[in-house]
PDB file of C-alpha atoms in Angstrom:
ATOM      1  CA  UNK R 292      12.234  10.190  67.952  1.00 40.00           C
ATOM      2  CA  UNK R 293      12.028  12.713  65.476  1.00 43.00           C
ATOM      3  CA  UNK R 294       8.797  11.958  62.986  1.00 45.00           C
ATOM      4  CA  UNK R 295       9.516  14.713  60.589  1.00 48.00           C
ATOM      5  CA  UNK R 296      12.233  15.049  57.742  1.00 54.00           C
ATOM      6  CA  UNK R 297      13.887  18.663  57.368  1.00 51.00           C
ATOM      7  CA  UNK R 298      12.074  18.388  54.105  1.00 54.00           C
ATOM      8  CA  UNK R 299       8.475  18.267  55.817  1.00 58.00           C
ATOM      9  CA  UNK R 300       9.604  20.724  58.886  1.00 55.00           C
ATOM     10  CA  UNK R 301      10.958  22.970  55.621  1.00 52.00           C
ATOM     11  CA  UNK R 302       7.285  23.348  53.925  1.00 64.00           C
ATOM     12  CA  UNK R 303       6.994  27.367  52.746  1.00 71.00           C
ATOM     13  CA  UNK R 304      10.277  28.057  54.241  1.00 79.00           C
ATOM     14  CA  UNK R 305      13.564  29.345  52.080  1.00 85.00           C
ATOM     15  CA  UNK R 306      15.870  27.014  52.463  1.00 88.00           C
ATOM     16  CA  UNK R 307      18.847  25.548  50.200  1.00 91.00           C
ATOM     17  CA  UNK R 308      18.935  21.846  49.023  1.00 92.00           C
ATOM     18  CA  UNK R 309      22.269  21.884  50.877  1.00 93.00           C
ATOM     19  CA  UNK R 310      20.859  22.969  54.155  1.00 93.00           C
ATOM     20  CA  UNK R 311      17.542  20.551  53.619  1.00 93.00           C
ATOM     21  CA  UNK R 312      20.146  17.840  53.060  1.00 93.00           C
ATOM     22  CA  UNK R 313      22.537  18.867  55.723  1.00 95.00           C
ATOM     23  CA  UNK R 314      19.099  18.860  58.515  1.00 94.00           C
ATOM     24  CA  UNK R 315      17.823  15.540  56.854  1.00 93.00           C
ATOM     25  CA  UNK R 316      21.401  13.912  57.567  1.00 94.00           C
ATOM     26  CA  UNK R 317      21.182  15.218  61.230  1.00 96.00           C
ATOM     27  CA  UNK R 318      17.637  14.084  61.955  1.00 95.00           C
ATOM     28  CA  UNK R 319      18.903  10.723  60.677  1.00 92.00           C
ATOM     29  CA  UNK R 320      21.807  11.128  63.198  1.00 95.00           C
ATOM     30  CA  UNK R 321      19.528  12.207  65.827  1.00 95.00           C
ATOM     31  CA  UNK R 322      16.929   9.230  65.820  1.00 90.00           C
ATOM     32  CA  UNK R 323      19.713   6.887  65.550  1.00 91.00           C
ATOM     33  CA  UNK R 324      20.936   7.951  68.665  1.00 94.00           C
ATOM     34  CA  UNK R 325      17.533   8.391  70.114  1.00 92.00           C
ATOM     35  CA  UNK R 326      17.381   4.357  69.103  1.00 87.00           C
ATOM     36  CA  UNK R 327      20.426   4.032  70.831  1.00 90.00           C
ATOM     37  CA  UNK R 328      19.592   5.167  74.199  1.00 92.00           C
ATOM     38  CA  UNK R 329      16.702   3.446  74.200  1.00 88.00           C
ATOM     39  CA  UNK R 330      17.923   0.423  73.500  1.00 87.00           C
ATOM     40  CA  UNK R 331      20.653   0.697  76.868  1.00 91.00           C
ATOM     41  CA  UNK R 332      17.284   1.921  78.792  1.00 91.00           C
ATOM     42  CA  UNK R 333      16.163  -1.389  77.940  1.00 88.00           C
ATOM     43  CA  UNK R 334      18.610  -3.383  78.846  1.00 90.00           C
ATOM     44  CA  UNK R 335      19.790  -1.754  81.686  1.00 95.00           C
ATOM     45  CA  UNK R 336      15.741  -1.206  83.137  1.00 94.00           C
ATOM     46  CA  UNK R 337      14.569  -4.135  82.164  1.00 91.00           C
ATOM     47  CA  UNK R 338      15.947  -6.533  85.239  1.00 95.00           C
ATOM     48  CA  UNK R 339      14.909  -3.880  88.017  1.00 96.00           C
ATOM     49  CA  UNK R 340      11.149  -3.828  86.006  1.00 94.00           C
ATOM     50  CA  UNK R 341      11.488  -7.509  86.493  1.00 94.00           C
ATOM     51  CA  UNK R 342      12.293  -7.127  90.425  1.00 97.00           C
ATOM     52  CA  UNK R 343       9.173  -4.251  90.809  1.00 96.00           C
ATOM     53  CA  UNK R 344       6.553  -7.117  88.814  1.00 94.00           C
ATOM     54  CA  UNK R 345       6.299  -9.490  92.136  1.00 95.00           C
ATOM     55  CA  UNK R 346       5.437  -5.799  94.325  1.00 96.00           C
ATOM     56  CA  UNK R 347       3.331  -4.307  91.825  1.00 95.00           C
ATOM     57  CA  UNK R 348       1.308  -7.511  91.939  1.00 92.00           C
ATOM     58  CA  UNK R 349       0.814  -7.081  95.846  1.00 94.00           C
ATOM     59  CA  UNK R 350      -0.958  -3.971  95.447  1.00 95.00           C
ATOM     60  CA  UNK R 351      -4.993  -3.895  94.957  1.00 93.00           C
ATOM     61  CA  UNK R 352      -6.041  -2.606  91.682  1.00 93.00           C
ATOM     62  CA  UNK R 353      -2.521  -0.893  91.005  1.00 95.00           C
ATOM     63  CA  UNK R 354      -2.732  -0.860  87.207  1.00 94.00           C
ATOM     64  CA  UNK R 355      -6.322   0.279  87.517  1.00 91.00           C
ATOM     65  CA  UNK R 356      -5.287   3.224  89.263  1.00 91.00           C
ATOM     66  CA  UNK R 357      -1.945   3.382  87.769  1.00 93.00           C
ATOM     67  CA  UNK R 358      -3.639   3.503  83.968  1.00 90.00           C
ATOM     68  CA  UNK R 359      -6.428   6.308  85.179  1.00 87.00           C
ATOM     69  CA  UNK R 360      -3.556   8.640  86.501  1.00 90.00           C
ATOM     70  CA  UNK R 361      -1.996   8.531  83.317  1.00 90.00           C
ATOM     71  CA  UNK R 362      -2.453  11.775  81.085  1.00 87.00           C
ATOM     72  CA  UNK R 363      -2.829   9.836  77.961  1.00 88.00           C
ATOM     73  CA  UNK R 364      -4.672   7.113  78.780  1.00 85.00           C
ATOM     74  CA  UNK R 365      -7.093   8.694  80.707  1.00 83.00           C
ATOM     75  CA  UNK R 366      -8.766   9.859  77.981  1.00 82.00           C
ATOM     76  CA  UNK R 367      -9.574   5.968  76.418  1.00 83.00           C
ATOM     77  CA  UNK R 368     -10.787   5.083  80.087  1.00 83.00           C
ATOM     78  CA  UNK R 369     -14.102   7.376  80.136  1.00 82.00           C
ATOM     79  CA  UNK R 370     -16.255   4.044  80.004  1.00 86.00           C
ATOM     80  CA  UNK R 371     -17.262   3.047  83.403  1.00 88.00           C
ATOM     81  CA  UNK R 372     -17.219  -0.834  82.168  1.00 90.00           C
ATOM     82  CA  UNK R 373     -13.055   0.264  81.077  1.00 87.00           C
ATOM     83  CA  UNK R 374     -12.679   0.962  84.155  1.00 88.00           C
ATOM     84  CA  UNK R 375     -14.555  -1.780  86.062  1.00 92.00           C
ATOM     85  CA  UNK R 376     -12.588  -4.216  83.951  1.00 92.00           C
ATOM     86  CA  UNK R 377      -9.225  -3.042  84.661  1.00 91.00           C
ATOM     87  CA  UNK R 378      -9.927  -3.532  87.878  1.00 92.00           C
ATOM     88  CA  UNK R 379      -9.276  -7.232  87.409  1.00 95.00           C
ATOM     89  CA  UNK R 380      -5.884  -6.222  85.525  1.00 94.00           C
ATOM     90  CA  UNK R 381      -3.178  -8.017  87.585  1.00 94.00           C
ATOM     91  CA  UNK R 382       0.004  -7.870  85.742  1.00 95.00           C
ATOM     92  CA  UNK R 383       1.392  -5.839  82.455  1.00 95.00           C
ATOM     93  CA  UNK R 384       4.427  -6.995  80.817  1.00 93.00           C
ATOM     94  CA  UNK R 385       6.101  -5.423  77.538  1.00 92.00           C
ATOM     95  CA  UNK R 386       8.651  -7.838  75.630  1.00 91.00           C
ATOM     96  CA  UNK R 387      10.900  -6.251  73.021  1.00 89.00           C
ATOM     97  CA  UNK R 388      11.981  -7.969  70.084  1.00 89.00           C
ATOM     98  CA  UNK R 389      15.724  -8.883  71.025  1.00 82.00           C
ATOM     99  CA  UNK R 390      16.703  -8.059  67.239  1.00 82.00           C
ATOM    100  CA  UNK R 391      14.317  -5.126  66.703  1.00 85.00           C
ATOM    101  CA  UNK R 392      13.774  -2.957  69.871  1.00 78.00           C
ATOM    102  CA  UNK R 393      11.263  -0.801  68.621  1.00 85.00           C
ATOM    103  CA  UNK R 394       8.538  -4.228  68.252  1.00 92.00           C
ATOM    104  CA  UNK R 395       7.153  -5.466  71.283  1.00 93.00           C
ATOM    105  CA  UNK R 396       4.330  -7.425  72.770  1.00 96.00           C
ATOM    106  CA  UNK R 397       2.184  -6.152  75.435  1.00 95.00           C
ATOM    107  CA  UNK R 398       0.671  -8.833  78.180  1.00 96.00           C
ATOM    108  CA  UNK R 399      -1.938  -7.632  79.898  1.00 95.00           C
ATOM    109  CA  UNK R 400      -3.383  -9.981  82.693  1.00 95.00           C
ATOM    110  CA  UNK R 401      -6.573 -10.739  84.308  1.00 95.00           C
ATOM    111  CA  UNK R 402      -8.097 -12.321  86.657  1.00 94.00           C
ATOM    112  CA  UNK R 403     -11.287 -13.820  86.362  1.00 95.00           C
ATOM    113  CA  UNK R 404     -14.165 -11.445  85.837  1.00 96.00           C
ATOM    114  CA  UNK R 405     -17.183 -10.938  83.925  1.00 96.00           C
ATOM    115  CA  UNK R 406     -15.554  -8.840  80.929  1.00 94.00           C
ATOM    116  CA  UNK R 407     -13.723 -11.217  78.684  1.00 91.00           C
ATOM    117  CA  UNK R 408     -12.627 -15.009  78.868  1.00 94.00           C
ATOM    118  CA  UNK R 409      -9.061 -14.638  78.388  1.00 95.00           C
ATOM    119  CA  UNK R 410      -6.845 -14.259  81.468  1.00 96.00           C
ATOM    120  CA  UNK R 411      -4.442 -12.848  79.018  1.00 97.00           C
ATOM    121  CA  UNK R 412      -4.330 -10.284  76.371  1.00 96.00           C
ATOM    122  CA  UNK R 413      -1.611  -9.714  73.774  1.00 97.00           C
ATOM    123  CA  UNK R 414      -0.818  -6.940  71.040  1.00 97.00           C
ATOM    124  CA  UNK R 415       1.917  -7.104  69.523  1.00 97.00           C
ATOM    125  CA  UNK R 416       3.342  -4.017  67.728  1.00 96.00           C
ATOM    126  CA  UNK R 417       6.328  -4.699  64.345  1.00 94.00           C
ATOM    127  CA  UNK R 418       8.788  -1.782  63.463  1.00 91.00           C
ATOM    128  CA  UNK R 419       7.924  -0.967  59.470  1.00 90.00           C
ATOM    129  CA  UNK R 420      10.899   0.574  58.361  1.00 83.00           C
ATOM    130  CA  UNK R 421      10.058   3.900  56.704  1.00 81.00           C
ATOM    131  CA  UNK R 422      10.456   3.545  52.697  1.00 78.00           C
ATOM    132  CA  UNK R 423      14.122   4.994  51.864  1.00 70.00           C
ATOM    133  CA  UNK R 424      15.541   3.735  54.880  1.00 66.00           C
ATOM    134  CA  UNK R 425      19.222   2.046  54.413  1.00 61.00           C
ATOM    135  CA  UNK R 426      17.690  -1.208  55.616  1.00 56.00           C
ATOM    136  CA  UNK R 427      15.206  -3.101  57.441  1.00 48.00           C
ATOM    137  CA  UNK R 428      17.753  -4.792  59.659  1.00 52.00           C
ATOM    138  CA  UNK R 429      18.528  -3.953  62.810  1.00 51.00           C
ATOM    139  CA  UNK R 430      22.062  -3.477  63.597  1.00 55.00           C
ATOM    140  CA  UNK R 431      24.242  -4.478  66.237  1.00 57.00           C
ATOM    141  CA  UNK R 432      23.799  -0.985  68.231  1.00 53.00           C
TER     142      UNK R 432
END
Protein backbone atom coordinates (compact mmCIF):
# COMPACT_ATOMS: atom_id res chain seq x y z
CA UNK A 1 0.00 0.00 0.00
CA UNK A 2 0.94 3.36 -0.63
CA UNK A 3 2.61 5.00 2.79
CA UNK A 4 2.93 8.45 1.44
CA UNK A 5 0.24 11.27 0.84
CA UNK A 6 0.71 13.41 -2.50
CA UNK A 7 1.30 16.04 0.09
CA UNK A 8 4.57 14.26 1.52
CA UNK A 9 5.65 12.79 -2.14
CA UNK A 10 4.98 16.80 -3.14
CA UNK A 11 7.80 18.25 -0.60
CA UNK A 12 9.89 21.17 -2.77
CA UNK A 13 7.91 20.38 -5.76
CA UNK A 14 5.40 23.08 -7.65
CA UNK A 15 2.37 21.78 -7.48
CA UNK A 16 -1.35 23.26 -7.20
CA UNK A 17 -3.64 22.55 -4.15
CA UNK A 18 -5.93 21.14 -6.86
CA UNK A 19 -3.46 18.68 -8.19
CA UNK A 20 -2.14 17.82 -4.36
CA UNK A 21 -5.83 17.18 -3.70
CA UNK A 22 -6.64 15.47 -6.91
CA UNK A 23 -3.19 12.80 -6.10
CA UNK A 24 -4.28 12.62 -2.33
CA UNK A 25 -7.90 11.44 -3.53
CA UNK A 26 -6.20 8.82 -5.86
CA UNK A 27 -3.73 7.44 -3.33
CA UNK A 28 -6.83 7.05 -1.15
CA UNK A 29 -8.42 5.20 -4.15
CA UNK A 30 -5.39 3.26 -4.71
CA UNK A 31 -4.83 1.70 -1.12
CA UNK A 32 -8.41 1.00 -0.94
CA UNK A 33 -8.14 -1.17 -3.69
CA UNK A 34 -4.79 -2.43 -2.66
CA UNK A 35 -7.03 -3.46 0.69
CA UNK A 36 -9.30 -4.95 -1.54
CA UNK A 37 -7.25 -7.43 -3.27
CA UNK A 38 -5.79 -8.41 -0.41
CA UNK A 39 -8.55 -9.15 1.32
CA UNK A 40 -9.87 -11.82 -1.84
CA UNK A 41 -6.03 -13.14 -1.58
CA UNK A 42 -7.05 -14.02 1.75
CA UNK A 43 -9.90 -15.61 1.38
CA UNK A 44 -9.36 -17.27 -1.63
CA UNK A 45 -5.42 -18.53 -0.31
CA UNK A 46 -6.23 -19.12 2.84
CA UNK A 47 -7.92 -22.88 2.46
CA UNK A 48 -5.04 -24.13 0.02
CA UNK A 49 -2.40 -22.56 2.97
CA UNK A 50 -4.51 -24.71 5.17
CA UNK A 51 -4.07 -27.94 2.80
CA UNK A 52 0.09 -27.10 2.39
CA UNK A 53 0.27 -26.86 6.75
CA UNK A 54 -0.02 -30.92 7.18
CA UNK A 55 3.13 -31.15 4.15
CA UNK A 56 5.07 -28.37 5.35
CA UNK A 57 5.06 -30.11 8.72
CA UNK A 58 6.59 -33.37 7.06
CA UNK A 59 9.59 -31.66 6.05
CA UNK A 60 12.82 -31.43 8.51
CA UNK A 61 13.61 -28.00 9.57
CA UNK A 62 11.48 -26.39 6.63
CA UNK A 63 10.80 -23.05 8.31
CA UNK A 64 14.41 -23.00 9.43
CA UNK A 65 15.52 -23.08 6.03
CA UNK A 66 12.52 -21.49 4.63
CA UNK A 67 13.11 -18.19 7.10
CA UNK A 68 17.15 -18.10 6.21
CA UNK A 69 16.33 -17.99 2.37
CA UNK A 70 14.27 -15.15 2.89
CA UNK A 71 15.85 -11.68 1.79
CA UNK A 72 14.42 -9.87 4.68
CA UNK A 73 14.68 -11.99 7.31
CA UNK A 74 17.93 -13.08 6.78
CA UNK A 75 19.29 -10.23 8.05
CA UNK A 76 17.54 -10.74 11.91
CA UNK A 77 18.91 -14.46 11.70
CA UNK A 78 22.84 -13.62 11.95
CA UNK A 79 22.81 -15.20 15.59
CA UNK A 80 23.89 -18.72 15.45
CA UNK A 81 21.52 -19.47 18.68
CA UNK A 82 18.44 -17.74 15.98
CA UNK A 83 19.21 -20.10 13.99
CA UNK A 84 19.73 -23.18 16.20
CA UNK A 85 16.35 -22.36 17.68
CA UNK A 86 14.38 -22.23 14.63
CA UNK A 87 15.43 -25.33 14.03
CA UNK A 88 12.84 -26.62 16.47
CA UNK A 89 10.17 -24.29 14.60
CA UNK A 90 7.47 -26.78 13.46
CA UNK A 91 4.53 -24.91 12.31
CA UNK A 92 3.72 -20.97 11.45
CA UNK A 93 0.25 -19.90 11.22
CA UNK A 94 -1.04 -16.17 10.52
CA UNK A 95 -4.83 -15.48 11.57
CA UNK A 96 -6.43 -12.30 10.25
CA UNK A 97 -8.89 -10.47 12.07
CA UNK A 98 -12.22 -11.50 10.18
CA UNK A 99 -13.45 -7.73 10.62
CA UNK A 100 -10.07 -6.01 10.14
CA UNK A 101 -7.76 -7.80 7.60
CA UNK A 102 -4.85 -5.84 8.03
CA UNK A 103 -4.52 -7.29 12.17
CA UNK A 104 -3.35 -10.63 12.57
CA UNK A 105 -1.73 -13.03 14.94
CA UNK A 106 1.30 -14.90 14.16
CA UNK A 107 1.75 -18.67 15.77
CA UNK A 108 4.91 -19.77 15.69
CA UNK A 109 5.49 -23.42 17.01
CA UNK A 110 8.07 -25.39 18.69
CA UNK A 111 9.02 -28.30 19.70
CA UNK A 112 10.77 -28.93 22.71
CA UNK A 113 14.26 -27.52 22.89
CA UNK A 114 16.56 -25.78 25.06
CA UNK A 115 15.65 -22.06 23.90
CA UNK A 116 12.38 -21.10 25.47
CA UNK A 117 9.53 -22.99 27.44
CA UNK A 118 6.70 -22.18 25.34
CA UNK A 119 5.79 -24.57 22.52
CA UNK A 120 4.01 -21.61 21.17
CA UNK A 121 4.66 -18.06 20.41
CA UNK A 122 2.15 -15.35 19.53
CA UNK A 123 2.34 -11.59 18.27
CA UNK A 124 -0.33 -10.17 17.45
CA UNK A 125 -0.27 -7.04 15.21
CA UNK A 126 -3.85 -4.21 15.40
CA UNK A 127 -4.52 -1.91 12.30
CA UNK A 128 -4.30 1.93 13.89
CA UNK A 129 -6.17 3.81 11.56
CA UNK A 130 -4.10 6.79 10.39
CA UNK A 131 -5.53 10.17 12.08
CA UNK A 132 -7.95 11.81 9.31
CA UNK A 133 -9.09 8.64 8.13
CA UNK A 134 -13.10 8.48 7.41
CA UNK A 135 -13.29 5.79 10.08
CA UNK A 136 -11.84 3.14 12.08
CA UNK A 137 -14.31 0.55 10.89
CA UNK A 138 -13.79 -1.78 8.53
CA UNK A 139 -16.25 -2.04 5.85
CA UNK A 140 -17.96 -4.70 4.21
CA UNK A 141 -15.30 -4.83 1.16
Amino acid sequence: MSKRTADEAGHGVDISEVDMDALNRLIKEQDRCELIIDRLAEKKLGPIYEKRRPIIAKIPKFWAMAFGQHAELFAYLQNKEDQDALGYLRDVNVTRDPKESRAFTIEMHFNENPYFSDSVMRKEYRYIAPSGADSEQADAD
